[in-house]
Coordinates of C-alpha atoms and ligand atoms in Angstrom, one line a residue:
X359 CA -19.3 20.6 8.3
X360 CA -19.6 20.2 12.2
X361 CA -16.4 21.5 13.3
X362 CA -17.0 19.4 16.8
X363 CA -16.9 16.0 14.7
X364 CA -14.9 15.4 11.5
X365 CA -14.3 11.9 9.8
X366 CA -11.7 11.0 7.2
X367 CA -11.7 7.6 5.3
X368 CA -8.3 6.5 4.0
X369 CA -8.2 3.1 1.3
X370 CA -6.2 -0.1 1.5
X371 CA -4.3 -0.6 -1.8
X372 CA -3.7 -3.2 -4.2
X373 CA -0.3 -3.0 -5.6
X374 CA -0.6 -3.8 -9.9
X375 CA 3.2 -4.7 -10.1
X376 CA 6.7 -3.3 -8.1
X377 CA 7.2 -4.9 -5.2
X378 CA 9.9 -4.3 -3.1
X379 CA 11.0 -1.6 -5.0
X380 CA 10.0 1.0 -3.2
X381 CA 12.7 1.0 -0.5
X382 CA 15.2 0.5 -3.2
X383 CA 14.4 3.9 -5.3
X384 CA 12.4 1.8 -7.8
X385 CA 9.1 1.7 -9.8
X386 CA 5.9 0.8 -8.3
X387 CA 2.0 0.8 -10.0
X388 CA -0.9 0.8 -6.9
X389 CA -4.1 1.6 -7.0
X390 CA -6.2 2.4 -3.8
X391 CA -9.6 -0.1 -3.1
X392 CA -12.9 1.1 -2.3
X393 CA -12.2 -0.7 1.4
X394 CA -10.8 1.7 3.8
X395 CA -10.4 2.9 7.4
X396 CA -12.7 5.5 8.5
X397 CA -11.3 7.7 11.6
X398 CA -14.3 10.1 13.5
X399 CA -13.5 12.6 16.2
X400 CA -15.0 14.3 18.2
X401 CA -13.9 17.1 20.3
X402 CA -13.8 16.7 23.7
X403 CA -12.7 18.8 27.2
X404 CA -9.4 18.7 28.4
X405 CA -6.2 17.4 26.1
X406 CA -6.8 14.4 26.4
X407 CA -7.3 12.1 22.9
X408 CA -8.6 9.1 24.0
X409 CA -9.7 6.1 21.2
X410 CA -11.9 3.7 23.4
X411 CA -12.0 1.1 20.5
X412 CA -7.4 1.0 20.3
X413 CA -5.6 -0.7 22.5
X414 CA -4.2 1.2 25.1
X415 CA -1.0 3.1 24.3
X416 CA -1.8 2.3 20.4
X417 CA 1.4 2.6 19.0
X418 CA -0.2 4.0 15.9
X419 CA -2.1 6.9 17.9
X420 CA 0.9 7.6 19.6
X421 CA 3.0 8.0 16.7
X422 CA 0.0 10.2 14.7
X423 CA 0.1 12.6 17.6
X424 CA 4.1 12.9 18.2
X425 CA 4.7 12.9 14.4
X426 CA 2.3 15.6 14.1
X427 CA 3.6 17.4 17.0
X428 CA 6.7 17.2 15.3
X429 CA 5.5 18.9 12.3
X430 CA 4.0 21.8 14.5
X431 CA 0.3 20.6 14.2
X432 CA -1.6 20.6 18.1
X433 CA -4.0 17.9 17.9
X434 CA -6.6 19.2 20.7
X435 CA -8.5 16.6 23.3
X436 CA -11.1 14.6 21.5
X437 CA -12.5 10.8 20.9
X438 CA -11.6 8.8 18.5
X439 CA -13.5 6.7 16.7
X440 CA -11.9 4.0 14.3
X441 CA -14.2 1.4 11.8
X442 CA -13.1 -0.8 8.8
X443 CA -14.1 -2.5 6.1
X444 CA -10.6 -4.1 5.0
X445 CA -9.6 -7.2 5.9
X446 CA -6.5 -7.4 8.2
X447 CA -3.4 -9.1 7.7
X448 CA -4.7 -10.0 4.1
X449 CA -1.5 -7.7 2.3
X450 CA -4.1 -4.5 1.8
X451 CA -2.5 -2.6 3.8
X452 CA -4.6 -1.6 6.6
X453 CA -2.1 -0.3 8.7
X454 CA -0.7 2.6 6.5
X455 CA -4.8 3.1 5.8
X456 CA -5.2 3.6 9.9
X457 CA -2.2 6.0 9.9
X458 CA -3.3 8.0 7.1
X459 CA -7.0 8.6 8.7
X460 CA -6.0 9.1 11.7
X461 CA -3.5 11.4 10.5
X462 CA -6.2 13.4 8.4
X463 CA -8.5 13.5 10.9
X464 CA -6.3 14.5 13.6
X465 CA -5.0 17.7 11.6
X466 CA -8.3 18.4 10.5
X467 CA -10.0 18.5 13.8
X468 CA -7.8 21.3 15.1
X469 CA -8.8 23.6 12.1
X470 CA -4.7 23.4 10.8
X471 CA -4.2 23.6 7.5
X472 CA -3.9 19.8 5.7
X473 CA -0.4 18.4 4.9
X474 CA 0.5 18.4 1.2
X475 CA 0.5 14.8 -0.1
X476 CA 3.7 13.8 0.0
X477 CA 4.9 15.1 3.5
X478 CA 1.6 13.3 5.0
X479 CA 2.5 10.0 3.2
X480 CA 6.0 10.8 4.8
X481 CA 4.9 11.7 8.0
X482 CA 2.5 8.7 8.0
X483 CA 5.8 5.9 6.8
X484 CA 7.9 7.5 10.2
X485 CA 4.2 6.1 12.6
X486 CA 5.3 2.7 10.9
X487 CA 8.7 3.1 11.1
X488 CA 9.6 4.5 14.3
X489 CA 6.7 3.1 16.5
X490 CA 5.7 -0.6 15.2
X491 CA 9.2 -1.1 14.3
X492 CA 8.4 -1.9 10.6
X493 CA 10.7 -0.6 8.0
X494 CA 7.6 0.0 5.5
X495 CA 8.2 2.1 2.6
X496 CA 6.2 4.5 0.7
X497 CA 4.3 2.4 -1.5
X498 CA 1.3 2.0 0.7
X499 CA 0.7 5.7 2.4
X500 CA 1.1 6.8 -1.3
X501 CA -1.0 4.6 -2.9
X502 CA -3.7 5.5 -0.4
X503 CA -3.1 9.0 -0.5
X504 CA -2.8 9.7 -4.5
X505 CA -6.0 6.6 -5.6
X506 CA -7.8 8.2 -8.4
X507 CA -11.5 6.4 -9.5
X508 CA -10.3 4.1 -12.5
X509 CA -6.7 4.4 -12.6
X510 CA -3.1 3.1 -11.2
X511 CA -0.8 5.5 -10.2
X512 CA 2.6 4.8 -11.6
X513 CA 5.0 5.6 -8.8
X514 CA 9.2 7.0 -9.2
X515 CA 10.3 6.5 -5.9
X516 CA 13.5 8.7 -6.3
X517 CA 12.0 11.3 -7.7
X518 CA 9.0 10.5 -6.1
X519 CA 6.7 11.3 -9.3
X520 CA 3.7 10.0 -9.6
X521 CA 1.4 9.5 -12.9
X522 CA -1.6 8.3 -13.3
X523 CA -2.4 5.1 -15.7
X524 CA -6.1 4.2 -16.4
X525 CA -7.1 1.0 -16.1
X526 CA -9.0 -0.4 -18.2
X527 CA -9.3 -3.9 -18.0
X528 CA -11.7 -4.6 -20.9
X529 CA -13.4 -8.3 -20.5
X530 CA -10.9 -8.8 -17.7
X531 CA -11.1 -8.2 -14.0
X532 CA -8.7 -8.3 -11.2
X533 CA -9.2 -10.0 -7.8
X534 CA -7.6 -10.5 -4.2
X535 CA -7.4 -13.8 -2.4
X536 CA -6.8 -14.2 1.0
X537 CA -4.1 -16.9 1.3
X538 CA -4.6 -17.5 4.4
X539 CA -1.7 -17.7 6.4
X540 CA -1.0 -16.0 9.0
X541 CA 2.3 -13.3 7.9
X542 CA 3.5 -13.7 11.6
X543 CA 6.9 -14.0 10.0
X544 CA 6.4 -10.8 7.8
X545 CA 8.0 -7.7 10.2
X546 CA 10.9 -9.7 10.7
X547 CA 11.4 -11.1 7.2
X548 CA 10.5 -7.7 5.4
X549 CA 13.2 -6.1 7.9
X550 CA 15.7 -9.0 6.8
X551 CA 15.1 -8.6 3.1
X552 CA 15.7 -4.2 4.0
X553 CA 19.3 -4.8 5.6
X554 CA 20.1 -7.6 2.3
X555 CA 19.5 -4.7 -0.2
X556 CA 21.8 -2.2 1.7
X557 CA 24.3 -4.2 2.1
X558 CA 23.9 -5.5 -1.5
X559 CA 23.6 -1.9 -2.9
X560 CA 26.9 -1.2 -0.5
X561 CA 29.0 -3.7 -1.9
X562 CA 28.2 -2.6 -5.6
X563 CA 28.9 0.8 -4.7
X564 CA 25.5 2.7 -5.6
X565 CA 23.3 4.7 -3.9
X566 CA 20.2 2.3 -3.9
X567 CA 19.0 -1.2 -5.7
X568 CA 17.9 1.5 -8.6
X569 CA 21.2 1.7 -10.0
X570 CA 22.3 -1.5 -10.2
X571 CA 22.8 -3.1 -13.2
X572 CA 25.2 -6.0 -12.6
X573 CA 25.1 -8.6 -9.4
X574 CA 27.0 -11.5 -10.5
X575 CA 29.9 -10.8 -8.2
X576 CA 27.8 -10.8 -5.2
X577 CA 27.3 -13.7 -3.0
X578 CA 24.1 -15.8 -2.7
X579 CA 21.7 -14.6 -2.0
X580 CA 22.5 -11.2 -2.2
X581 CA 22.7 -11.7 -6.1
X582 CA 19.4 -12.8 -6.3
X583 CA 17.7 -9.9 -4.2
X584 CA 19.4 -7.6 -6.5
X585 CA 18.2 -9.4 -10.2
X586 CA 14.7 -9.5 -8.5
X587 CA 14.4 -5.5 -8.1
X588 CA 16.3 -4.7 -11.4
X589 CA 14.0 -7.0 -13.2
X590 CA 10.9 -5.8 -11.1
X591 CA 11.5 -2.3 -12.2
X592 CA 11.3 -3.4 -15.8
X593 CA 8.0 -5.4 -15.4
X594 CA 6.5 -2.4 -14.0
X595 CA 7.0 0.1 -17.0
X596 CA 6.7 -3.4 -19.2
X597 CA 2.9 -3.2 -17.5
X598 CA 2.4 0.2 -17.9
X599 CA 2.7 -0.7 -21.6
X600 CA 0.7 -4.1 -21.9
X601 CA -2.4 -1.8 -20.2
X602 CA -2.1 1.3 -22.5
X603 CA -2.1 -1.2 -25.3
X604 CA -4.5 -3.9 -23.9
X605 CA -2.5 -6.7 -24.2
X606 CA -3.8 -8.6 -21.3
X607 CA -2.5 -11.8 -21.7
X608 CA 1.0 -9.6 -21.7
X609 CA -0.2 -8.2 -18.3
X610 CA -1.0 -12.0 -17.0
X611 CA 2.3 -13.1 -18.1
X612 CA 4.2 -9.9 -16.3
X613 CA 2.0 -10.6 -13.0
X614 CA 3.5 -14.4 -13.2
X615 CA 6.7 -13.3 -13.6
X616 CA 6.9 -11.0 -10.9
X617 CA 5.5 -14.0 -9.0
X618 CA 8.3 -16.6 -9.8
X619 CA 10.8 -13.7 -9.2
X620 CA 9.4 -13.0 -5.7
X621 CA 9.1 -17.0 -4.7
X622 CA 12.5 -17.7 -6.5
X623 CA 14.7 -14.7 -6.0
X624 CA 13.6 -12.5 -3.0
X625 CA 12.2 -15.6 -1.3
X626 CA 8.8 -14.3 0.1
X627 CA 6.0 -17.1 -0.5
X628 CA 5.2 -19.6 1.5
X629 CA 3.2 -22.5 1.0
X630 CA -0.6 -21.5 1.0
X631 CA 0.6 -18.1 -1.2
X632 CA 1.9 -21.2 -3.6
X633 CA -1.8 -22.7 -3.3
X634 CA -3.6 -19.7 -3.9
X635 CA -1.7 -18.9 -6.6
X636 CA -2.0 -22.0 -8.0
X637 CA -6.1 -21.9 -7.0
X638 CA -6.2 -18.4 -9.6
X639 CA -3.8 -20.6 -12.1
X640 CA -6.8 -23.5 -12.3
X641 CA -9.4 -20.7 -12.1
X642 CA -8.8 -19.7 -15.3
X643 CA -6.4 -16.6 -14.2
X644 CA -4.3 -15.1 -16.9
X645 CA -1.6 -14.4 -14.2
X646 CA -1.3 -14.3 -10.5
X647 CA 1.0 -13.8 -8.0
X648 CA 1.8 -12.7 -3.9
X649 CA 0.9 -9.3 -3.3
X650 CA 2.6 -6.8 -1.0
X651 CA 5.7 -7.5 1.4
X652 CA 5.0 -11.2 1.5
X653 CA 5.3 -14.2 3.9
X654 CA 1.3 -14.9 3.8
X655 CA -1.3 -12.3 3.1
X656 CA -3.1 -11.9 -0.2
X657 CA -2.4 -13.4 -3.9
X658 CA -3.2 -10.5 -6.7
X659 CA -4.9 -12.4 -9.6
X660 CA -6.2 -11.1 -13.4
X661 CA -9.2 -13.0 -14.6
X662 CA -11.5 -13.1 -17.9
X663 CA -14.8 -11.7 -17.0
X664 CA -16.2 -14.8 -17.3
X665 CA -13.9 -16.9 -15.6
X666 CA -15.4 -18.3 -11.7
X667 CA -12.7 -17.3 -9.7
X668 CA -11.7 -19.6 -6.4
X669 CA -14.1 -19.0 -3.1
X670 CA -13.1 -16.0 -1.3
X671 CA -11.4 -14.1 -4.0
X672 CA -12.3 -10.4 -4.0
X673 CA -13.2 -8.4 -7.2
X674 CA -11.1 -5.2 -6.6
X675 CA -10.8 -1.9 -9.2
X676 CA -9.6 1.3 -8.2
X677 CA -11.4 4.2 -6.0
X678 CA -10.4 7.8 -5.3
X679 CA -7.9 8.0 -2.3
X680 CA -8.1 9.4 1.3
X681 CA -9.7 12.2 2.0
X682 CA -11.7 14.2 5.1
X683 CA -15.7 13.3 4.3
X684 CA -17.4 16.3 4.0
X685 CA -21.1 16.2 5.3
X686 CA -24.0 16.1 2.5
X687 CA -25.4 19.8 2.5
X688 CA -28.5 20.1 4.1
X689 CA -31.5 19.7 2.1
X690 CA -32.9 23.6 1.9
X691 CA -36.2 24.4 4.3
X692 CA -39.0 25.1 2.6
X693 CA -39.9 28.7 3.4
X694 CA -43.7 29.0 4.1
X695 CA -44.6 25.9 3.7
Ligands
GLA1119 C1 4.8 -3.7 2.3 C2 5.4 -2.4 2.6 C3 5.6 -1.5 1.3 C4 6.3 -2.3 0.2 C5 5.7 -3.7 0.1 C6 6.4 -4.6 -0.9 O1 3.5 -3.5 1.8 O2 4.7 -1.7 3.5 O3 6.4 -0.3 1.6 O4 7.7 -2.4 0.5 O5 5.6 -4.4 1.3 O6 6.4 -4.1 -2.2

């Protein structure tokens, strides 16, 4: 590998089933896509790292290189190069991709040794966090970081354990479509739904959402927020079951629930997620429903094989997850020759 130039890729995710669980200590089941953001650098003279394709004063370079910093890793003067494949704004996460490529890349580049997965998914959720002013939780960086080819990863995010699930879908496949909208609404609404499941989890006296068990006592619609992550919890080990048996239409009916529970009780579709979702429904989909933190973005469907699913929608499986691209060897010289 050319020390002078080093490139890391980092996929956008497609989350199975567990949505907004992760802040609350829950259960989540991602996979990472084959869609990614690839980060080059190249050394350079001077300290100076400067990305001519970021706005200036990116908030996500600056956060890579004070988080790192932080964590007592030097990134030295280079260029930065940044190119996608993944659709933005469409719920695949492209921003935690961007922060965990640039992240790789940026360690890499100054020969330090590579963070362990879990502290680089951390590091990569304080960028978000403390420099676009998004509350994100782990779900995405991890999802990135941990995507195995052909499975899920089943994620504990108290213990933060993570197993792999294989995915077979048999005669089905899944697909992504693009509602749409535009999720201008989505920082502060994700950061509103946050603050309702602390103070819900305050009032009922446990540590996080993950404990709960009982929310009738608390006022609207803080009762509702709290029945939608107990119940999402359950669907996601409930899913992890319909797979290793195959029960697909079991899986379709989970994915639908999750839907309704998201519209109903956490109150994060709007009206062209309704539309795609219904779009999947007429399709011939088996279940479908809003993917990611909401308010717009992309509707996660599960079709037969030969179903002929809506214009747009995007066939999506699961890919190994982000890593620093090594160069192809050289093909050997022919001596003599
Ligand atoms: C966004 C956040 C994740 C997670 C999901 C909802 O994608 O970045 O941390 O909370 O919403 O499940």
């Amino acid at each position: 590998m050319d020390p002078h130039r080093i490139r890391a890729f980092a996929p956008g995710r497609v989350n199975l089933i567990g949505e907004h669980t992760d802040y609350n200590l829950g259960l989540c089941l991602p996979f990472a896509v084959g869609m990614g953001v690839t980060v080059t650098a190249e050394l350079r003279d001077g300290r100076d790292i400067v990305a001519p394709g970021l706005p200036d004063d990116d908030a996500y370079l600056r956060g890579a290189v004070a988080e790192l910093r932080a964590a007592g890793v030097e990134p030295p003067g280079c260029t930065i190069e940044v190119d996608s494949d993944l659709p933005q704004e469409a719920g695949l996460s492209s921003s935690a991709a961007l922060c965990v490529s640039l992240v790789l890349v940026l360690t890499a580049i100054g020969g330090a040794q590579a963070l362990a997965p879990i502290e680089l998914a951390k590091l990569c959720q304080r960028i978000e966090n403390e420099y676009t002013g998004v509350e994100t939780g782990l779900l995405d960086q991890l999802a990135s970081i941990l995507g195995e080819q052909g499975r899920a990863v089943r994620l504990d995010m108290r213990t933060l354990e993570s197993r792999p699930v294989t995915l077979d879908l048999g005669e089905h496949v899944l697909a992504v479509l693009d509602s749409g909208s535009s999720r201008s609404l989505a920082e502060s609404g994700y950061n509103a739904r946050r603050e309702e499941c602390r103070r819900a989890a305050e009032l009922l006296g446990v540590e996080s959402l993950r404990d709960a068990t009982e929310w009738s006592g608390l006022p609207e619609p803080l009762d509702r927020r709290v029945r939608h992550v107990v119940t999402e919890n359950q669907r996601v080990d409930a899913a992890v079951h319909a797979l290793e048996e195959g029960n697909f239409a079991a899986l379709g009916e989970l994915l639908d629930a999750s839907h309704r529970s998201l519209r109903d009780d956490y109150d994060v579709s709007v009206p062209e997620v309704e539309r795609a979702v219904e779009a999947c429904g007429e399709a011939g989909a088996l279940g479908a429903r809003i993917m990611g933190g909401g308010f717009g973005g992309s509707v996660l469907a599960l079709f037969p094989r030969e179903a002929d699913p809506p214009r747009g929608a995007l066939p999506v499986a699961p890919y190994q997850g982000a890593r620093v691209l090594r160069r192809p060897p050289r093909a050997p010289r022919r001596v003599g020759a």
